[in-house]
Short mmCIF file of C-alpha atoms and ligand atoms in Angstrom, two decimals:
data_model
loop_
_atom_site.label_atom_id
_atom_site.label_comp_id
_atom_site.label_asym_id
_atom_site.label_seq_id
_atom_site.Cartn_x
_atom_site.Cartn_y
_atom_site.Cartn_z
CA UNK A 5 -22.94 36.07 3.91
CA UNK A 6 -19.69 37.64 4.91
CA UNK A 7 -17.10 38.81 2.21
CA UNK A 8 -13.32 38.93 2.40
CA UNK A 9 -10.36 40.39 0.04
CA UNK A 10 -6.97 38.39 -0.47
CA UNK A 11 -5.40 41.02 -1.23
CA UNK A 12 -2.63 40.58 -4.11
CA UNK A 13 -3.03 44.08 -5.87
CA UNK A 14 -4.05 42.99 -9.42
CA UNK A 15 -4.82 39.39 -8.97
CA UNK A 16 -6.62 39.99 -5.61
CA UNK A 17 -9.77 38.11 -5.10
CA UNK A 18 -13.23 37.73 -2.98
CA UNK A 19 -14.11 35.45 -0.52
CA UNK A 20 -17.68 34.84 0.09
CA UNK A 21 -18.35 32.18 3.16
CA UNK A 22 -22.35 31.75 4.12
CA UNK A 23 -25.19 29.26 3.85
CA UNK A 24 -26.86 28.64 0.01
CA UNK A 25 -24.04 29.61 -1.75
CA UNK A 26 -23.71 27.35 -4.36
CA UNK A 27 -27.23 27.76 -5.66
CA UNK A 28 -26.96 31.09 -5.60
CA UNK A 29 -27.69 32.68 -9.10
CA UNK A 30 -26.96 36.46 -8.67
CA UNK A 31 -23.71 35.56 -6.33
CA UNK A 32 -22.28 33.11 -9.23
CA UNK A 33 -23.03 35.60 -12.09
CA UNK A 34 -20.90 37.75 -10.39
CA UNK A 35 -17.87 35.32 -9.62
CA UNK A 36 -17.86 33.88 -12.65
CA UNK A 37 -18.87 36.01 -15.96
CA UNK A 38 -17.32 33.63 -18.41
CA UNK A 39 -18.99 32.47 -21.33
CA UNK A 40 -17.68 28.63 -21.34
CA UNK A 41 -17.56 27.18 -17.64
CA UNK A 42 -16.34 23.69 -17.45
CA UNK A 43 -17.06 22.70 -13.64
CA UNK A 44 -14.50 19.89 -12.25
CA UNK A 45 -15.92 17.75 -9.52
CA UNK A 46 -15.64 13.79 -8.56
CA UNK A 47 -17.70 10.85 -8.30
CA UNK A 48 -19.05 11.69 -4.58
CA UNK A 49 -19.73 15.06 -4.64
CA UNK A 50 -21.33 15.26 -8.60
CA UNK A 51 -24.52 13.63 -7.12
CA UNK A 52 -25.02 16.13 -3.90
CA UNK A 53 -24.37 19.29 -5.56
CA UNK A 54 -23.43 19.19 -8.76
CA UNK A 55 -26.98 19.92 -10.09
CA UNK A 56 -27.61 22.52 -7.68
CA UNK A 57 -24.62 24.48 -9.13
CA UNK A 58 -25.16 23.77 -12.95
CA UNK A 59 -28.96 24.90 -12.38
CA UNK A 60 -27.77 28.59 -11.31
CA UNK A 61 -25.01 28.92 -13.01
CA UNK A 62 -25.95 31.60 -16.23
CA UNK A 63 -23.17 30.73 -18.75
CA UNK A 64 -24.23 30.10 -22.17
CA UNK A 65 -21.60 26.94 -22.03
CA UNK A 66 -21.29 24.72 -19.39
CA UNK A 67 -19.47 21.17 -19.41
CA UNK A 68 -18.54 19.02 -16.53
CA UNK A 69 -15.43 16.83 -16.18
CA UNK A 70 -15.76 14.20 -13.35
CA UNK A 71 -12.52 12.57 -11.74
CA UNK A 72 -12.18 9.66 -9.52
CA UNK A 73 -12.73 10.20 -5.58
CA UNK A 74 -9.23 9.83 -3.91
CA UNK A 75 -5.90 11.46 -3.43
CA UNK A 76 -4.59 8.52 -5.54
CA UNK A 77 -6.39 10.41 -8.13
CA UNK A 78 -4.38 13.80 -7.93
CA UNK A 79 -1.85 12.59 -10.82
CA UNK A 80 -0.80 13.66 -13.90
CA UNK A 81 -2.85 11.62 -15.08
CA UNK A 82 -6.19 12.72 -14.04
CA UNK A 83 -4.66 16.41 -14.69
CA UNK A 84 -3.84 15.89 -18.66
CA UNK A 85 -7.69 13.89 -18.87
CA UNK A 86 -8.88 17.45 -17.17
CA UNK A 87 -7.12 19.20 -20.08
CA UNK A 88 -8.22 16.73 -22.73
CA UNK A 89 -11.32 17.75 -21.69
CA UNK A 90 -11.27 21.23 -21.79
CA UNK A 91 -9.60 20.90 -25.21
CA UNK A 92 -12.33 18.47 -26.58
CA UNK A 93 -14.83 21.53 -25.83
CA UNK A 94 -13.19 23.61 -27.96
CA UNK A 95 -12.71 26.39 -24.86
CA UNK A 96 -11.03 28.99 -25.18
CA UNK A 97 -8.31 31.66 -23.12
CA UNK A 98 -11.20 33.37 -21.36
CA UNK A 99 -12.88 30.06 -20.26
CA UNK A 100 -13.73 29.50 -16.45
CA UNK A 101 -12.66 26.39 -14.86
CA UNK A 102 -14.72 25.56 -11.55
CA UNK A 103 -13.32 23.32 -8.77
CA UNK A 104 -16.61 21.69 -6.93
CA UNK A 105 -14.98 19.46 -4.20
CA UNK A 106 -12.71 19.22 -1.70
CA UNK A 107 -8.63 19.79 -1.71
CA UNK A 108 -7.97 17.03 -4.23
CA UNK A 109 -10.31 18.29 -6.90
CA UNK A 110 -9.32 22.12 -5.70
CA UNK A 111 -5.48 21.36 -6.09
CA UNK A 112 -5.71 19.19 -9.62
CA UNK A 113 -8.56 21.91 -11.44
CA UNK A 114 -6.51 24.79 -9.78
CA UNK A 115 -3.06 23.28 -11.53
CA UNK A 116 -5.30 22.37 -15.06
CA UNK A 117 -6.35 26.24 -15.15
CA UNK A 118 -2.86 27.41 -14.30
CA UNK A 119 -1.43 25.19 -17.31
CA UNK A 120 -4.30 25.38 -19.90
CA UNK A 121 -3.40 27.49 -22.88
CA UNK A 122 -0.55 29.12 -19.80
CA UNK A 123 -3.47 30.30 -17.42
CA UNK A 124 -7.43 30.48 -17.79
CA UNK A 125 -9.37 31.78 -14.84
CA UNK A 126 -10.73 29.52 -12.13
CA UNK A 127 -12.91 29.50 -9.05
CA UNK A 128 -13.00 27.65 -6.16
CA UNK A 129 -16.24 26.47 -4.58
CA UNK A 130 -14.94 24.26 -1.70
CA UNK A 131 -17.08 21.42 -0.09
CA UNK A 132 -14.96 19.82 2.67
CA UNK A 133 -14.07 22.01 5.83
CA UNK A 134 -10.24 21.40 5.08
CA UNK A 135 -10.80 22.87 1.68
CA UNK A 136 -13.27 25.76 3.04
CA UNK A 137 -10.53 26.77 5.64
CA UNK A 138 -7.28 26.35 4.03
CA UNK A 139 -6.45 24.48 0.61
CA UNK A 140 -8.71 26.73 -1.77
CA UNK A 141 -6.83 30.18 -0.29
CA UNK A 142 -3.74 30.96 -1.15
CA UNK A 143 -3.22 29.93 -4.38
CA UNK A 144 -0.77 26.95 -4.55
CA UNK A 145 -2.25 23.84 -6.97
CA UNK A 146 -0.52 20.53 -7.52
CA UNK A 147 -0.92 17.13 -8.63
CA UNK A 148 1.18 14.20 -6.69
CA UNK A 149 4.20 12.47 -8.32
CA UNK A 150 4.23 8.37 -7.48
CA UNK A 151 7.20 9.18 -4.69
CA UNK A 152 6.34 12.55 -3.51
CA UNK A 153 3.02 14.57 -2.66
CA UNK A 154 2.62 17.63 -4.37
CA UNK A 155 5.71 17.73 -5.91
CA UNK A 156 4.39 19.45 -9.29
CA UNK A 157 2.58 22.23 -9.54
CA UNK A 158 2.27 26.03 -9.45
CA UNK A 159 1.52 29.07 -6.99
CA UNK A 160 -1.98 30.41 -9.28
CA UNK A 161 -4.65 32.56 -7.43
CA UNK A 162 -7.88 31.50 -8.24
CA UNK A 163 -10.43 34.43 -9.46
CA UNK A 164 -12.74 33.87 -6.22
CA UNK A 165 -13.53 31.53 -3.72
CA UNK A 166 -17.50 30.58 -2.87
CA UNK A 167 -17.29 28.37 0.51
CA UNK A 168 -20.27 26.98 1.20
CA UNK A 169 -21.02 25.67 4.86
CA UNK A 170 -24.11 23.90 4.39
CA UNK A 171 -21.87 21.63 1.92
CA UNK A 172 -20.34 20.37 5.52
CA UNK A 173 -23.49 18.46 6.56
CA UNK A 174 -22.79 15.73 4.37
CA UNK A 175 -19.03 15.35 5.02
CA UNK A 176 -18.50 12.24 6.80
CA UNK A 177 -17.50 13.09 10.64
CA UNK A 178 -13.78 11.85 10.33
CA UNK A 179 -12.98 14.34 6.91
CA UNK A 180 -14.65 17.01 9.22
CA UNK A 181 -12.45 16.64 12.28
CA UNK A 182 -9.47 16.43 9.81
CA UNK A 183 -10.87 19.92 8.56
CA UNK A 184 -10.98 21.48 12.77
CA UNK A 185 -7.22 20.48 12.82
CA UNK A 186 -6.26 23.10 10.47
CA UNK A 187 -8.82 25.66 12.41
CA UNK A 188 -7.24 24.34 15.30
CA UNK A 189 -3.69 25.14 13.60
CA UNK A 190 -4.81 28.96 13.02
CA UNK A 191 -5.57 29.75 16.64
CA UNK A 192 -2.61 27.76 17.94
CA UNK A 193 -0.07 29.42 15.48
CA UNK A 194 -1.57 32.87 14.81
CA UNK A 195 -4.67 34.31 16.90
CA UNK A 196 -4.94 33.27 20.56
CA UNK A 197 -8.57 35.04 21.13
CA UNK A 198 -9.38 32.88 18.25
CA UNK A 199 -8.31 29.60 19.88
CA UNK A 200 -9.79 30.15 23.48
CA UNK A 201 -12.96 31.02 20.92
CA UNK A 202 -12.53 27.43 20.10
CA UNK A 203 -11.97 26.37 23.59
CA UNK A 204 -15.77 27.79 24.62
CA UNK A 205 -17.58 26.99 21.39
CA UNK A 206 -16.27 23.40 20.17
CA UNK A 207 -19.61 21.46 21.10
CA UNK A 208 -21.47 24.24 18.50
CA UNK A 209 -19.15 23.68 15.57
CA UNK A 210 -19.52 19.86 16.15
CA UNK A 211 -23.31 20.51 15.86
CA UNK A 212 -23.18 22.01 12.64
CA UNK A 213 -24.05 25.50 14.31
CA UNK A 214 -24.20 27.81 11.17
CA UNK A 215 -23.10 30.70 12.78
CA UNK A 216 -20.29 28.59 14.57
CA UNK A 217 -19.33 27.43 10.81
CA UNK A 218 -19.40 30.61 9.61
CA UNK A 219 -17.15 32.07 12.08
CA UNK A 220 -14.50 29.28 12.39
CA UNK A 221 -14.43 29.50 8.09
CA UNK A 222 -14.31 33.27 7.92
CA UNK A 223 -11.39 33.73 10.87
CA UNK A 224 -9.45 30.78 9.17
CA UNK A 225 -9.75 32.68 5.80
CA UNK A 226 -9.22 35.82 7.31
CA UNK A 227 -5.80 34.75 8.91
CA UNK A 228 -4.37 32.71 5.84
CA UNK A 229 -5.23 35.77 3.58
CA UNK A 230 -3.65 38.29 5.66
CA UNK A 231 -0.21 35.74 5.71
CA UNK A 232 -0.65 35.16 1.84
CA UNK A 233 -1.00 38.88 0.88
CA UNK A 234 2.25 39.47 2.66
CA UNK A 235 3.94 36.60 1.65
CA UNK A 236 2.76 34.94 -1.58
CA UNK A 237 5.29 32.14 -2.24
CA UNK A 238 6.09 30.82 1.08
CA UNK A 239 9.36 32.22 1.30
CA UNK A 240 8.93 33.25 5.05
CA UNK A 241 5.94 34.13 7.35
CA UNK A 242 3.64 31.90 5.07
CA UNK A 243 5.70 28.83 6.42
CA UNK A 244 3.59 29.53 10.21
CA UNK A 245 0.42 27.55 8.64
CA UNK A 246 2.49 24.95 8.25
CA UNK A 247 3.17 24.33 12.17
CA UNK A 248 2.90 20.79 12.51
CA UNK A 249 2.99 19.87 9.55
CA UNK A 250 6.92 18.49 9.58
CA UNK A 251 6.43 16.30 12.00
CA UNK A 252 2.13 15.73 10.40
CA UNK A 253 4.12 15.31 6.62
CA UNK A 254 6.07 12.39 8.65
CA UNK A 255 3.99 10.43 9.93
CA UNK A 256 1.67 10.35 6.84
CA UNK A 257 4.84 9.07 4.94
CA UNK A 258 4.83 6.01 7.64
CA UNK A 259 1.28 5.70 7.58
CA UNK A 260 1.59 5.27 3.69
CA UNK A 261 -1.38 8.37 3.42
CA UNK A 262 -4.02 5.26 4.91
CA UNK A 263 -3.26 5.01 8.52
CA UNK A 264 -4.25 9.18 9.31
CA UNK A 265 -5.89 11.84 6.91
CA UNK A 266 -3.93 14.80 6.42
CA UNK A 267 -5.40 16.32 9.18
CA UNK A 268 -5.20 13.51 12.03
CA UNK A 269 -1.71 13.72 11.24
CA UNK A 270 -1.70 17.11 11.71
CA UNK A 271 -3.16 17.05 15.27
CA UNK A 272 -0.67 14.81 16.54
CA UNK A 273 2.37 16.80 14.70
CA UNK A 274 0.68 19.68 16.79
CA UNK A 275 1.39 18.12 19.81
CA UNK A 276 4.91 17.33 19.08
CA UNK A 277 5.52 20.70 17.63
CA UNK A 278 4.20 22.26 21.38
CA UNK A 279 6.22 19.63 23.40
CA UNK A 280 9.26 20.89 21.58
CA UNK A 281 8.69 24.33 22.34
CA UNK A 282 7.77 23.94 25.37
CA UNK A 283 11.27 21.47 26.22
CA UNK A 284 13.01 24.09 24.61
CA UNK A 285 11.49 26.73 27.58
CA UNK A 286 10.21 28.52 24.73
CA UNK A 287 6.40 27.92 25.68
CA UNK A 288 4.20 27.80 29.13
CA UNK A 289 3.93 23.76 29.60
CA UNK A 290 -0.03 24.59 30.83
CA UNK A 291 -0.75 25.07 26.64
CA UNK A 292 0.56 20.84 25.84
CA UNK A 293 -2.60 20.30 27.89
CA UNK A 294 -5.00 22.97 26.55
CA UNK A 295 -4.18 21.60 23.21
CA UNK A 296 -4.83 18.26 24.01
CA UNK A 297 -7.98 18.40 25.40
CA UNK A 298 -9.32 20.76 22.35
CA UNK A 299 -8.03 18.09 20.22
CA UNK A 300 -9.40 15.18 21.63
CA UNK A 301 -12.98 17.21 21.97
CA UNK A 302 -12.89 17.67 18.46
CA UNK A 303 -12.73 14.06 17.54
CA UNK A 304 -8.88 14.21 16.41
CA UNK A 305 -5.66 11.77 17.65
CA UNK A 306 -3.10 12.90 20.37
CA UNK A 307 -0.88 10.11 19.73
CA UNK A 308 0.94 7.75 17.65
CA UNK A 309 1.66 4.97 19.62
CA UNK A 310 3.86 2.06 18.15
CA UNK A 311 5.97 4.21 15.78
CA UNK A 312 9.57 4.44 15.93
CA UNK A 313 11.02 7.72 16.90
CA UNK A 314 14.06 7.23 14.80
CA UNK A 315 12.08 6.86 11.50
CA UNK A 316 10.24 9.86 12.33
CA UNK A 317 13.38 11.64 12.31
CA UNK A 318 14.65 10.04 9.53
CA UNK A 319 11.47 11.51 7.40
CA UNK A 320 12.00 14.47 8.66
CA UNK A 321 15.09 14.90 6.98
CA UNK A 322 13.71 14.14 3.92
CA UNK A 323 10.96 16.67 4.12
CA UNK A 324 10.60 19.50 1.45
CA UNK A 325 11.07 22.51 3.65
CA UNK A 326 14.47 21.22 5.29
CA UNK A 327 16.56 23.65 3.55
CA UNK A 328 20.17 23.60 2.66
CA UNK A 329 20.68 25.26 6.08
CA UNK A 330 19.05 21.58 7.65
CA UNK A 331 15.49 21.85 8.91
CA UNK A 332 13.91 24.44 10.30
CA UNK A 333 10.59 24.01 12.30
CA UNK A 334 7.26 26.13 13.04
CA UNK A 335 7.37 26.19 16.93
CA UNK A 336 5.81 28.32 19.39
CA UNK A 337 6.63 31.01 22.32
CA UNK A 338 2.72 31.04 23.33
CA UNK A 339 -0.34 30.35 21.99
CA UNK A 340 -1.05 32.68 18.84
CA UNK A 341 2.72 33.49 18.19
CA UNK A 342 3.88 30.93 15.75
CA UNK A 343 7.88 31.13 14.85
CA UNK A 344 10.16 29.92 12.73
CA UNK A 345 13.22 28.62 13.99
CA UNK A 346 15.85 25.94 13.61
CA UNK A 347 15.10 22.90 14.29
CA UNK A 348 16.81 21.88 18.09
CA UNK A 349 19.43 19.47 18.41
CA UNK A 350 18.64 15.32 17.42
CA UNK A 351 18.83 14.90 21.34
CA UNK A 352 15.91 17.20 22.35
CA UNK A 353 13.65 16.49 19.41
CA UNK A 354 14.67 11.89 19.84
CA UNK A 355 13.42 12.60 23.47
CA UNK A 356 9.81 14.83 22.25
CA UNK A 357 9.46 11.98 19.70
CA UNK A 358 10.06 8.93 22.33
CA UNK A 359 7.50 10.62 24.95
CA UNK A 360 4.80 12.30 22.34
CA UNK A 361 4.71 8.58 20.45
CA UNK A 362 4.43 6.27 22.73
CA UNK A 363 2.59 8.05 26.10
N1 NAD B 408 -3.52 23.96 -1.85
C1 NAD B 408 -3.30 24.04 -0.55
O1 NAD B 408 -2.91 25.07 -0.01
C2 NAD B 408 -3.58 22.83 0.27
C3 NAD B 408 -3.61 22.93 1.67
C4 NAD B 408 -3.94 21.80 2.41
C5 NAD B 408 -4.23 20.60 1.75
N2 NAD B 408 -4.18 20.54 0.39
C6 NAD B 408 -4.52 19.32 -0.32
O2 NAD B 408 -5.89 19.04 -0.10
C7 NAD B 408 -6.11 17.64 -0.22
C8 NAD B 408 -6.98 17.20 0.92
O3 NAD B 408 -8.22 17.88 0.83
P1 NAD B 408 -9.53 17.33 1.55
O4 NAD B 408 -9.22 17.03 2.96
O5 NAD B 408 -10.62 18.25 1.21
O6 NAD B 408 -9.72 15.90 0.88
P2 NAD B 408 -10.58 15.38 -0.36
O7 NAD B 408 -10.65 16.36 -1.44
O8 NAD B 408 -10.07 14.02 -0.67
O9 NAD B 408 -12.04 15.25 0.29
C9 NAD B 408 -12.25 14.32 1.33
C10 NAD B 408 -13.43 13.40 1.02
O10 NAD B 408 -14.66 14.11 1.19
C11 NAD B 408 -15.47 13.96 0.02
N3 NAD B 408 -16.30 15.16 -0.04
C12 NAD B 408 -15.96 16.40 -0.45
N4 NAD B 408 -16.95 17.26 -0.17
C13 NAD B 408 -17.94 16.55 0.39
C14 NAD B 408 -19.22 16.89 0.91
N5 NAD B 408 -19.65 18.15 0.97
N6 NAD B 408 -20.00 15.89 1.40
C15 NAD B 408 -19.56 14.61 1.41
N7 NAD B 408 -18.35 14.23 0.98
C16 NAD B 408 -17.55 15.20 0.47
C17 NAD B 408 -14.47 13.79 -1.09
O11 NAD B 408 -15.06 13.23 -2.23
C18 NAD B 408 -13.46 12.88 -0.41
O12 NAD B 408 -13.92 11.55 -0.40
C19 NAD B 408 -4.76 17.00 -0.26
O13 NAD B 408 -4.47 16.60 -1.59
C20 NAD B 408 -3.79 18.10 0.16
O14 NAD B 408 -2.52 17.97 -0.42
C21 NAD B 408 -3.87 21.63 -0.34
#
């Protein structure tokens, strides 16, 4: 098992990343020493691990709360029947709220613990690769209002994060290729040696290869810690992890969140985000095709063929990190040095758009 620090001085907190996690008795008693535990999960992943959990888990108190499957389901909603809930059970400030699931449950149980009675501990125990490698670190929770994604919620650091990889066996292949984009994302932005690592070793972390899993978790974890310790609420260098994501955020609006998961869209924003650079002789050309090929390798989309350019842009105006100083962009000058810089004139980024959708 491998263990890593997000370091936040008082509210830091442990990562733990290996194989038999969550039935693992001695590790849980020491993540989570609360008396009442009320675990959140959903309707898929209560029957595959659920017990496995509540068996080895030691508190004296222990209810479960079970949401609907779907990021339909990350509403207000579902959050205030998550409180009701905890209220019915009578729990109390130093309750533990567990999120067992992937980034919906994460995001809704993270936001219920930040709110309940103004803040009760929680702990992550992620079961999708997205949610192993990126949504349960950091810290930021939300639900979804009905005409924008994440639009409420809070920045609240859970109390530790148990990521177990043998929960990725039973993802379905298509939530675990959305999960590689965001790997993908941390080599291309941050760590070079980590995406030529990638490059060589793609086949073993599409075979399940434990060691492969643990090492693509733990480096993903390792670089979105080291961004969040420095920069907590995303007010600069944590904006990086979000390269591709403008254009991604886009073209999931189109899509109405059914045509791509998060991370499909993602891979293609990727490619977009490099073309730019790389027409605006920031970036070696050679690295458009080097991402490309990883991508497709790793079961994700290049493309989006048939949408118009000019809606894309259109979006993108409308996208939550355009500032009052117009939109800025995550671009890069080579692989493993993510920047943030103004976005380039309509001109450049209407010709990226017309080439990256439609080739
Ligand atoms: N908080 C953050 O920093 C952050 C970052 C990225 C994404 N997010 C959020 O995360 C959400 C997406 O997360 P996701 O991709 O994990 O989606 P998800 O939570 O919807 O999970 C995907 C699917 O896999 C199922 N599942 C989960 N674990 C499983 C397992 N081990 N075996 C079989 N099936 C399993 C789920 O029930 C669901 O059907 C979005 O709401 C997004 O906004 C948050």
């Amino acid at each position: 098992m491998d263990t890593l620090e997000v370091a936040l001085g008082a509210r830091s907190y442990p990562i733990f990343i290996g194989s038999g996690i969550v039935s693992d008795s001695a590790l849980l008693a020491r993540a989570i020493i609360a008396r009442q535990v009320l675990i959140v999960t959903n309707t898929t992943v209560k029957p595959l691990y659920l017990d496995k959990l509540r068996g080895a888990l030691a508190a004296p108190s222990i209810c479960v709360h079970v949401m609907n499957d779907g990021e339909q389901y990350k509403t207000l909603e579902t959050f205030a029947a998550i409180i009701d809930s905890l209220i019915d059970a009578g729990f109390h400030r130093d309750a533990c709220l567990i999120a067992l699931g992937g980034g919906v449950v994460g995001d809704i149980a993270g936001f219920a613990a930040a709110c309940y009675q103004r803040g009760i501990s929680y702990v992550q125990i992620p079961t999708t690769l997205l949610a192993q490698v990126d949504s349960s670190v950091g810290g930021k929770t939300a639900v979804n209002h009905p005409h924008a994604k994440n639009m409420i919620g809070a920045f609240y650091q859970p109390g530790a994060v148990l990521a177990d990889t043998d929960t990725l066996a039973t993802l379905p292949s298509r939530q675990f290729a959305a999960g590689l984009a965001e790997v993908i994302k941390h080599g291309l932005a941050l760590d070079a040696e980590f995406f030529a690592w990638l490059e060589e070793h793609i086949d073993a972390v599409l075979g399940l290869d434990a060691e492969a899993l643990r090492h693509i978790v733990r480096r993903s974890c390792e670089l979105k810690s080291a961004i969040v310790a420095e920069d907590e609420h995303e007010r600069g260098r944590r904006a990086l992890l979000n390269f591709g994501h403008t254009f991604g955020h886009a073209l999931e609006s189109i899509g109405n969140y059914e045509r791509w998961l998060h991370g499909e869209a993602v891979a293609i924003g990727m490619v977009l985000a490099t073309r730019t650079s790389i027409a605006l002789g920031l970036l070696d050309p050679a690295v458009a095709d080097r991402l490309e090929q990883l991508l497709a390798r790793a079961n994700l989309p290049t493309r989006a063929e048939g949408l118009s350019s000019e809606r894309v842009m259109e979006i993108m105006q409308l996208d939550k990190k355009a500032s009052a100083q117009g939109l800025s962009l995550v671009l890069l000058n080579a692989i493993g040095a993510g920047v943030i810089a103004p976005a380039p004139d309509a001109g450049l980024l209407r010709g990226v758009l017309e080439t990256g959708l439609r080739e």
